[in-house]
Amino acid sequence: MFERISGSLLDPEALYASNIELFHSPELRGLNMLMGFTGFADAGHVVRQINAELLDGSDVDAEVVAVFDADQLIDYRSRRPHISFVEDHLQDYQAPKLALYRLKDGLGQPFLLLAGFEPDLQWERFSRAVVGIVEKLDVNLVAWIHSIPMPVPHTRPVGVTVHGNRPELIEGISSWKPTVEVPAAIGHILELRLTEAERNVAGYVIHVPHYLSEAEYPPAAVAGLEYLGAATSLMLPTDRLREAGREVGRQIAEQIEASEEVQQVVANLETRYDEKAEGTVRRSLLADENDELPNAEDIGAAVEAYLARKDSRP
């Protein structure tokens, strides 16, 4: 008789090809891993912006650790890749990619990033593959990000709901703690399987004003990077997104000023937000697991290291 088996019987390691020399390097052991998957509930295009900021910046030095087989994981007919037709020929085929990268933060600290499309198929097999990688590399913490539309005003701080198995990363941070049934995403399944494997994991749901959820909303991506950075003690880049956020803010202000109806909607959301937030104390992102803020020496040392690294870049 067969034993009860949860998930796919197929070999999970056959889902990806690894950079063998890098994958087996001791330098990859014990790092933190960030995860961001596009294609599901990406309100404000938060995940897309974060992945682009971490991977596509001019000063980014990303090394591919492993690449997953898109042909086994994606439904091309429901999510067709783009290609350019230029007069009489085709070019620039945008093949879907899901890969694990090694990156360095602003202070030169290495970390891992699993980024790309959310798999359409073989979720359990994919989850077993990721958990296997986490165990082989002895990942310290897996922190993943996604975003949802919420009835909140853009004039208030971007909210977040945190979940996982690390209480010190959750308590005092979440601005909304519901009990609700939601459509599952691959990140949810990975969090469940990582928890079952007794690996450290935390998920961050960024709250995007519902009236801005279809557009690119940089302030929400900045907030996402700040939460991920605080959880993993990484200095993640936000300068370009902050500047883009200021321009988006000016455009939003102009549109609101031109419509009394929109002004009233935002005012009502502000009132509801303030009533709910009254008396609620949220822990600072700078606080450590003991709810203590870093002292001046700690902050100064971090800033000096960051500036020295920037000055050393060509």
mmCIF file of C-alpha atoms in Angstrom:
data_model
loop_
_atom_site.group_PDB
_atom_site.id
_atom_site.type_symbol
_atom_site.label_atom_id
_atom_site.label_comp_id
_atom_site.label_asym_id
_atom_site.label_seq_id
_atom_site.Cartn_x
_atom_site.Cartn_y
_atom_site.Cartn_z
ATOM 1 C CA MET A 1 0.000 0.000 0.000
ATOM 2 C CA PHE A 2 1.048 3.573 -0.673
ATOM 3 C CA GLU A 3 1.657 5.927 2.214
ATOM 4 C CA ARG A 4 -0.356 9.152 2.209
ATOM 5 C CA ILE A 5 1.722 11.716 0.345
ATOM 6 C CA SER A 6 1.016 15.460 0.303
ATOM 7 C CA GLY A 7 1.855 17.176 -2.955
ATOM 8 C CA SER A 8 3.572 16.065 -6.148
ATOM 9 C CA LEU A 9 5.422 12.761 -6.478
ATOM 10 C CA LEU A 10 7.791 14.283 -9.048
ATOM 11 C CA ASP A 11 11.343 15.228 -8.079
ATOM 12 C CA PRO A 12 11.251 18.890 -6.930
ATOM 13 C CA GLU A 13 14.938 19.407 -7.705
ATOM 14 C CA ALA A 14 14.209 18.794 -11.396
ATOM 15 C CA LEU A 15 12.269 22.088 -11.414
ATOM 16 C CA TYR A 16 15.394 24.224 -11.299
ATOM 17 C CA ALA A 17 18.956 24.425 -12.558
ATOM 18 C CA SER A 18 21.534 25.816 -10.173
ATOM 19 C CA ASN A 19 24.812 27.642 -10.571
ATOM 20 C CA ILE A 20 26.671 24.705 -9.046
ATOM 21 C CA GLU A 21 29.813 26.539 -7.920
ATOM 22 C CA LEU A 22 27.863 29.390 -6.344
ATOM 23 C CA PHE A 23 25.101 27.173 -4.940
ATOM 24 C CA HIS A 24 27.617 25.111 -2.980
ATOM 25 C CA SER A 25 29.672 28.079 -1.814
ATOM 26 C CA PRO A 26 29.907 28.488 1.983
ATOM 27 C CA GLU A 27 29.262 32.211 1.447
ATOM 28 C CA LEU A 28 25.619 31.435 0.648
ATOM 29 C CA ARG A 29 24.956 29.661 3.946
ATOM 30 C CA GLY A 30 22.881 31.349 6.634
ATOM 31 C CA LEU A 31 21.723 34.349 4.583
ATOM 32 C CA ASN A 32 18.276 35.947 4.665
ATOM 33 C CA MET A 33 15.970 35.400 1.689
ATOM 34 C CA LEU A 34 13.395 37.817 0.271
ATOM 35 C CA MET A 35 10.580 36.609 -2.002
ATOM 36 C CA GLY A 36 8.312 38.486 -4.385
ATOM 37 C CA PHE A 37 6.016 36.915 -6.990
ATOM 38 C CA THR A 38 4.167 38.890 -9.660
ATOM 39 C CA GLY A 39 0.807 37.956 -11.108
ATOM 40 C CA PHE A 40 -1.469 37.855 -8.043
ATOM 41 C CA ALA A 41 -3.106 40.721 -6.102
ATOM 42 C CA ASP A 42 -0.207 43.083 -6.751
ATOM 43 C CA ALA A 43 -2.078 46.237 -5.749
ATOM 44 C CA GLY A 44 -0.129 49.353 -6.656
ATOM 45 C CA HIS A 45 2.335 47.072 -8.513
ATOM 46 C CA VAL A 46 4.280 46.864 -5.259
ATOM 47 C CA VAL A 47 6.025 43.543 -5.923
ATOM 48 C CA ARG A 48 6.901 44.496 -9.477
ATOM 49 C CA GLN A 49 8.447 47.763 -8.311
ATOM 50 C CA ILE A 50 10.416 46.116 -5.508
ATOM 51 C CA ASN A 51 11.782 43.392 -7.776
ATOM 52 C CA ALA A 52 12.768 45.971 -10.375
ATOM 53 C CA GLU A 53 14.459 48.177 -7.776
ATOM 54 C CA LEU A 54 16.461 45.267 -6.374
ATOM 55 C CA LEU A 55 17.414 43.721 -9.720
ATOM 56 C CA ASP A 56 17.486 46.449 -12.365
ATOM 57 C CA GLY A 57 19.304 49.359 -10.708
ATOM 58 C CA SER A 58 22.474 50.676 -12.328
ATOM 59 C CA ASP A 59 24.563 49.729 -9.292
ATOM 60 C CA VAL A 60 23.032 46.276 -8.807
ATOM 61 C CA ASP A 61 25.365 43.286 -8.858
ATOM 62 C CA ALA A 62 23.007 40.307 -9.017
ATOM 63 C CA GLU A 63 24.320 36.747 -9.341
ATOM 64 C CA VAL A 64 21.926 33.999 -10.416
ATOM 65 C CA VAL A 65 21.958 31.113 -7.941
ATOM 66 C CA ALA A 66 19.198 29.034 -9.539
ATOM 67 C CA VAL A 67 16.662 29.352 -12.371
ATOM 68 C CA PHE A 68 13.284 27.595 -12.359
ATOM 69 C CA ASP A 69 11.875 25.882 -15.455
ATOM 70 C CA ALA A 70 9.136 28.243 -16.671
ATOM 71 C CA ASP A 71 7.772 25.663 -19.123
ATOM 72 C CA GLN A 72 6.750 23.456 -16.206
ATOM 73 C CA LEU A 73 5.286 26.219 -14.061
ATOM 74 C CA ILE A 74 3.447 28.711 -16.262
ATOM 75 C CA ASP A 75 0.227 28.530 -18.306
ATOM 76 C CA TYR A 76 1.209 30.473 -21.411
ATOM 77 C CA ARG A 77 -2.352 30.634 -22.755
ATOM 78 C CA SER A 78 -3.701 32.419 -19.690
ATOM 79 C CA ARG A 79 -0.664 34.659 -19.210
ATOM 80 C CA ARG A 80 0.978 35.288 -22.560
ATOM 81 C CA PRO A 81 4.501 36.770 -22.661
ATOM 82 C CA HIS A 82 5.064 39.861 -24.795
ATOM 83 C CA ILE A 83 7.094 40.139 -27.981
ATOM 84 C CA SER A 84 7.795 43.077 -30.275
ATOM 85 C CA PHE A 85 6.878 43.184 -33.966
ATOM 86 C CA VAL A 86 9.165 45.701 -35.706
ATOM 87 C CA GLU A 87 8.078 46.410 -39.304
ATOM 88 C CA ASP A 88 8.998 43.027 -40.784
ATOM 89 C CA HIS A 89 10.503 40.957 -37.969
ATOM 90 C CA LEU A 90 10.059 39.865 -34.374
ATOM 91 C CA GLN A 91 12.382 40.765 -31.518
ATOM 92 C CA ASP A 92 12.633 41.324 -27.779
ATOM 93 C CA TYR A 93 10.719 38.256 -26.643
ATOM 94 C CA GLN A 94 10.087 38.733 -22.919
ATOM 95 C CA ALA A 95 10.427 35.176 -21.661
ATOM 96 C CA PRO A 96 8.963 34.632 -18.184
ATOM 97 C CA LYS A 97 11.641 34.187 -15.537
ATOM 98 C CA LEU A 98 11.625 32.951 -11.967
ATOM 99 C CA ALA A 99 15.046 32.790 -10.342
ATOM 100 C CA LEU A 100 16.984 32.910 -7.106
ATOM 101 C CA TYR A 101 19.630 35.649 -6.937
ATOM 102 C CA ARG A 102 22.402 36.641 -4.588
ATOM 103 C CA LEU A 103 22.533 40.395 -4.016
ATOM 104 C CA LYS A 104 24.204 42.847 -1.632
ATOM 105 C CA ASP A 105 22.536 45.662 0.269
ATOM 106 C CA GLY A 106 23.792 49.227 0.699
ATOM 107 C CA LEU A 107 26.245 48.114 3.386
ATOM 108 C CA GLY A 108 27.590 45.205 1.361
ATOM 109 C CA GLN A 109 25.660 42.549 3.250
ATOM 110 C CA PRO A 110 24.726 39.609 1.000
ATOM 111 C CA PHE A 111 21.176 38.278 0.812
ATOM 112 C CA LEU A 112 19.042 36.072 -1.423
ATOM 113 C CA LEU A 113 16.083 37.110 -3.563
ATOM 114 C CA LEU A 114 13.571 34.696 -5.116
ATOM 115 C CA ALA A 115 11.721 36.779 -7.681
ATOM 116 C CA GLY A 116 9.624 36.431 -10.806
ATOM 117 C CA PHE A 117 6.240 35.175 -11.941
ATOM 118 C CA GLU A 118 3.914 33.307 -9.591
ATOM 119 C CA PRO A 119 3.701 29.692 -10.819
ATOM 120 C CA ASP A 120 0.376 28.704 -12.356
ATOM 121 C CA LEU A 121 1.085 24.988 -11.983
ATOM 122 C CA GLN A 122 2.719 22.457 -9.651
ATOM 123 C CA TRP A 123 2.466 24.517 -6.465
ATOM 124 C CA GLU A 124 3.266 21.682 -4.082
ATOM 125 C CA ARG A 125 6.250 20.527 -6.120
ATOM 126 C CA PHE A 126 7.519 24.089 -6.397
ATOM 127 C CA SER A 127 7.063 24.562 -2.635
ATOM 128 C CA ARG A 128 9.057 21.409 -1.941
ATOM 129 C CA ALA A 129 11.804 22.729 -4.215
ATOM 130 C CA VAL A 130 11.969 26.077 -2.409
ATOM 131 C CA VAL A 131 11.880 24.494 1.048
ATOM 132 C CA GLY A 132 14.665 22.172 -0.090
ATOM 133 C CA ILE A 133 16.779 25.145 -1.191
ATOM 134 C CA VAL A 134 16.098 26.938 2.095
ATOM 135 C CA GLU A 135 17.250 23.880 4.018
ATOM 136 C CA LYS A 136 20.337 23.268 1.861
ATOM 137 C CA LEU A 137 21.441 26.899 2.207
ATOM 138 C CA ASP A 138 20.359 27.037 5.862
ATOM 139 C CA VAL A 139 18.510 30.292 5.198
ATOM 140 C CA ASN A 140 18.171 32.367 8.367
ATOM 141 C CA LEU A 141 14.822 34.041 7.590
ATOM 142 C CA VAL A 142 12.489 34.013 4.594
ATOM 143 C CA ALA A 143 10.574 37.293 4.264
ATOM 144 C CA TRP A 144 8.049 37.705 1.457
ATOM 145 C CA ILE A 145 5.925 40.610 0.264
ATOM 146 C CA HIS A 146 2.602 41.161 -1.473
ATOM 147 C CA SER A 147 -0.047 43.890 -1.530
ATOM 148 C CA ILE A 148 -3.814 44.274 -1.457
ATOM 149 C CA PRO A 149 -6.262 47.147 -2.058
ATOM 150 C CA MET A 150 -7.690 48.610 1.153
ATOM 151 C CA PRO A 151 -10.200 51.394 2.002
ATOM 152 C CA VAL A 152 -7.473 53.682 3.352
ATOM 153 C CA PRO A 153 -6.433 57.222 2.346
ATOM 154 C CA HIS A 154 -3.149 57.984 0.631
ATOM 155 C CA THR A 155 -2.650 60.862 3.078
ATOM 156 C CA ARG A 156 -1.864 58.501 5.957
ATOM 157 C CA PRO A 157 1.104 56.146 6.532
ATOM 158 C CA VAL A 158 1.079 52.992 4.425
ATOM 159 C CA GLY A 159 -0.275 50.137 6.540
ATOM 160 C CA VAL A 160 0.804 46.521 6.719
ATOM 161 C CA THR A 161 -0.375 43.172 8.032
ATOM 162 C CA VAL A 162 2.381 40.802 9.134
ATOM 163 C CA HIS A 163 2.098 37.032 9.531
ATOM 164 C CA GLY A 164 4.420 34.068 10.002
ATOM 165 C CA ASN A 165 6.136 32.253 12.855
ATOM 166 C CA ARG A 166 8.372 35.024 14.220
ATOM 167 C CA PRO A 167 6.381 36.846 16.943
ATOM 168 C CA GLU A 168 9.069 39.522 17.405
ATOM 169 C CA LEU A 169 8.506 40.589 13.773
ATOM 170 C CA ILE A 170 4.724 40.659 14.110
ATOM 171 C CA GLU A 171 3.709 42.107 17.471
ATOM 172 C CA GLY A 172 2.992 45.823 17.362
ATOM 173 C CA ILE A 173 3.498 46.130 13.592
ATOM 174 C CA SER A 174 0.221 45.052 11.957
ATOM 175 C CA SER A 175 -2.350 47.814 11.443
ATOM 176 C CA TRP A 176 -5.087 45.324 10.441
ATOM 177 C CA LYS A 177 -5.433 41.853 11.977
ATOM 178 C CA PRO A 178 -8.531 40.191 10.492
ATOM 179 C CA THR A 179 -9.888 36.664 10.482
ATOM 180 C CA VAL A 180 -10.957 36.153 6.892
ATOM 181 C CA GLU A 181 -10.854 33.571 4.097
ATOM 182 C CA VAL A 182 -8.863 34.752 1.070
ATOM 183 C CA PRO A 183 -7.761 33.251 -2.269
ATOM 184 C CA ALA A 184 -4.427 31.513 -1.743
ATOM 185 C CA ALA A 185 -1.209 32.631 -3.429
ATOM 186 C CA ILE A 186 2.009 30.688 -3.818
ATOM 187 C CA GLY A 187 3.530 32.817 -1.065
ATOM 188 C CA HIS A 188 0.884 31.556 1.351
ATOM 189 C CA ILE A 189 1.649 27.926 0.479
ATOM 190 C CA LEU A 190 5.376 28.503 0.838
ATOM 191 C CA GLU A 191 4.829 30.105 4.243
ATOM 192 C CA LEU A 192 2.804 27.084 5.373
ATOM 193 C CA ARG A 193 5.401 24.603 4.123
ATOM 194 C CA LEU A 194 8.307 26.576 5.599
ATOM 195 C CA THR A 195 6.519 26.713 8.940
ATOM 196 C CA GLU A 196 5.948 22.951 8.806
ATOM 197 C CA ALA A 197 9.677 22.552 8.124
ATOM 198 C CA GLU A 198 10.387 24.739 11.180
ATOM 199 C CA ARG A 199 12.103 27.439 9.125
ATOM 200 C CA ASN A 200 11.803 31.112 10.058
ATOM 201 C CA VAL A 201 9.314 32.936 7.818
ATOM 202 C CA ALA A 202 7.441 36.248 7.811
ATOM 203 C CA GLY A 203 4.990 37.637 5.250
ATOM 204 C CA TYR A 204 4.172 41.316 4.735
ATOM 205 C CA VAL A 205 0.890 42.454 3.180
ATOM 206 C CA ILE A 206 1.133 46.106 2.130
ATOM 207 C CA HIS A 207 -2.128 48.090 2.212
ATOM 208 C CA VAL A 208 -2.646 50.183 -0.925
ATOM 209 C CA PRO A 209 -5.465 52.774 -1.155
ATOM 210 C CA HIS A 210 -8.123 51.007 -3.207
ATOM 211 C CA TYR A 211 -8.564 53.956 -5.564
ATOM 212 C CA LEU A 212 -4.867 53.718 -6.484
ATOM 213 C CA SER A 213 -4.527 49.945 -6.624
ATOM 214 C CA GLU A 214 -4.545 49.677 -10.433
ATOM 215 C CA ALA A 215 -1.791 52.257 -10.862
ATOM 216 C CA GLU A 216 1.872 52.126 -9.938
ATOM 217 C CA TYR A 217 2.075 53.497 -6.383
ATOM 218 C CA PRO A 218 5.729 53.993 -5.333
ATOM 219 C CA PRO A 219 5.071 54.958 -1.655
ATOM 220 C CA ALA A 220 3.684 51.466 -1.051
ATOM 221 C CA ALA A 221 6.792 49.894 -2.595
ATOM 222 C CA VAL A 222 8.980 52.091 -0.377
ATOM 223 C CA ALA A 223 7.042 50.889 2.662
ATOM 224 C CA GLY A 224 7.479 47.283 1.519
ATOM 225 C CA LEU A 225 11.242 47.693 1.208
ATOM 226 C CA GLU A 226 11.381 49.308 4.643
ATOM 227 C CA TYR A 227 9.512 46.425 6.267
ATOM 228 C CA LEU A 228 11.638 43.817 4.495
ATOM 229 C CA GLY A 229 14.796 45.686 5.414
ATOM 230 C CA ALA A 230 13.786 45.985 9.058
ATOM 231 C CA ALA A 231 12.964 42.275 9.281
ATOM 232 C CA THR A 232 16.269 41.176 7.748
ATOM 233 C CA SER A 233 18.568 43.988 8.975
ATOM 234 C CA LEU A 234 19.300 44.969 5.377
ATOM 235 C CA MET A 235 19.715 48.464 3.939
ATOM 236 C CA LEU A 236 17.555 48.190 0.814
ATOM 237 C CA PRO A 237 17.448 50.906 -1.884
ATOM 238 C CA THR A 238 14.511 53.326 -1.837
ATOM 239 C CA ASP A 239 15.856 56.627 -3.244
ATOM 240 C CA ARG A 240 14.501 56.250 -6.784
ATOM 241 C CA LEU A 241 11.119 55.062 -5.554
ATOM 242 C CA ARG A 242 10.883 57.943 -3.088
ATOM 243 C CA GLU A 243 11.497 60.428 -5.874
ATOM 244 C CA ALA A 244 8.917 58.704 -8.080
ATOM 245 C CA GLY A 245 6.510 58.778 -5.135
ATOM 246 C CA ARG A 246 6.846 62.530 -4.804
ATOM 247 C CA GLU A 247 5.888 62.987 -8.456
ATOM 248 C CA VAL A 248 2.944 60.599 -8.105
ATOM 249 C CA GLY A 249 1.879 62.499 -4.992
ATOM 250 C CA ARG A 250 1.800 65.770 -6.946
ATOM 251 C CA GLN A 251 -0.324 64.166 -9.658
ATOM 252 C CA ILE A 252 -2.764 62.735 -7.114
ATOM 253 C CA ALA A 253 -3.070 66.093 -5.375
ATOM 254 C CA GLU A 254 -3.910 67.787 -8.676
ATOM 255 C CA GLN A 255 -6.606 65.239 -9.499
ATOM 256 C CA ILE A 256 -8.168 65.473 -6.047
ATOM 257 C CA GLU A 257 -8.175 69.267 -6.145
ATOM 258 C CA ALA A 258 -10.141 69.150 -9.394
ATOM 259 C CA SER A 259 -12.979 67.049 -7.955
ATOM 260 C CA GLU A 260 -15.070 67.837 -4.882
ATOM 261 C CA GLU A 261 -16.506 64.326 -5.004
ATOM 262 C CA VAL A 262 -13.054 62.756 -4.755
ATOM 263 C CA GLN A 263 -12.145 65.190 -1.981
ATOM 264 C CA GLN A 264 -15.124 63.981 0.035
ATOM 265 C CA VAL A 265 -14.226 60.327 -0.515
ATOM 266 C CA VAL A 266 -10.688 60.925 0.738
ATOM 267 C CA ALA A 267 -11.960 62.971 3.700
ATOM 268 C CA ASN A 268 -14.303 60.146 4.716
ATOM 269 C CA LEU A 269 -11.466 57.626 4.506
ATOM 270 C CA GLU A 270 -9.266 59.891 6.620
ATOM 271 C CA THR A 271 -11.952 60.127 9.300
ATOM 272 C CA ARG A 272 -12.410 56.359 9.432
ATOM 273 C CA TYR A 273 -8.660 55.783 9.482
ATOM 274 C CA ASP A 274 -8.087 58.267 12.304
ATOM 275 C CA GLU A 275 -10.928 56.819 14.384
ATOM 276 C CA LYS A 276 -9.517 53.315 14.043
ATOM 277 C CA ALA A 277 -5.929 54.421 14.663
ATOM 278 C CA GLU A 278 -6.751 56.477 17.770
ATOM 279 C CA GLY A 279 -5.108 54.943 20.805
ATOM 280 C CA THR A 280 -3.250 52.330 18.756
ATOM 281 C CA VAL A 281 0.480 52.159 19.423
ATOM 282 C CA ARG A 282 2.628 50.637 16.683
ATOM 283 C CA ARG A 283 6.224 49.594 17.212
ATOM 284 C CA SER A 284 8.887 51.498 15.310
ATOM 285 C CA LEU A 285 10.602 49.697 12.437
ATOM 286 C CA LEU A 286 13.911 50.741 14.003
ATOM 287 C CA ALA A 287 13.203 48.817 17.205
ATOM 288 C CA ASP A 288 14.859 45.445 17.747
ATOM 289 C CA GLU A 289 13.274 42.268 19.074
ATOM 290 C CA ASN A 290 13.431 43.730 22.594
ATOM 291 C CA ASP A 291 11.539 46.829 21.405
ATOM 292 C CA GLU A 292 14.670 48.943 21.910
ATOM 293 C CA LEU A 293 15.844 51.629 19.490
ATOM 294 C CA PRO A 294 19.440 51.686 18.228
ATOM 295 C CA ASN A 295 21.709 54.203 19.930
ATOM 296 C CA ALA A 296 23.613 56.990 18.215
ATOM 297 C CA GLU A 297 26.773 54.879 17.879
ATOM 298 C CA ASP A 298 24.896 52.069 16.103
ATOM 299 C CA ILE A 299 23.241 54.485 13.665
ATOM 300 C CA GLY A 300 26.495 56.381 13.082
ATOM 301 C CA ALA A 301 28.439 53.214 12.323
ATOM 302 C CA ALA A 302 25.800 52.074 9.840
ATOM 303 C CA VAL A 303 25.754 55.451 8.068
ATOM 304 C CA GLU A 304 29.551 55.619 7.876
ATOM 305 C CA ALA A 305 29.711 52.137 6.372
ATOM 306 C CA TYR A 306 27.010 53.027 3.866
ATOM 307 C CA LEU A 307 28.766 56.255 2.777
ATOM 308 C CA ALA A 308 32.130 54.501 2.525
ATOM 309 C CA ARG A 309 30.599 51.869 0.265
ATOM 310 C CA LYS A 310 28.981 54.531 -1.960
ATOM 311 C CA ASP A 311 32.285 56.439 -2.244
ATOM 312 C CA SER A 312 34.126 53.279 -3.260
ATOM 313 C CA ARG A 313 31.817 52.590 -6.190
ATOM 314 C CA PRO A 314 33.196 53.514 -9.655
#
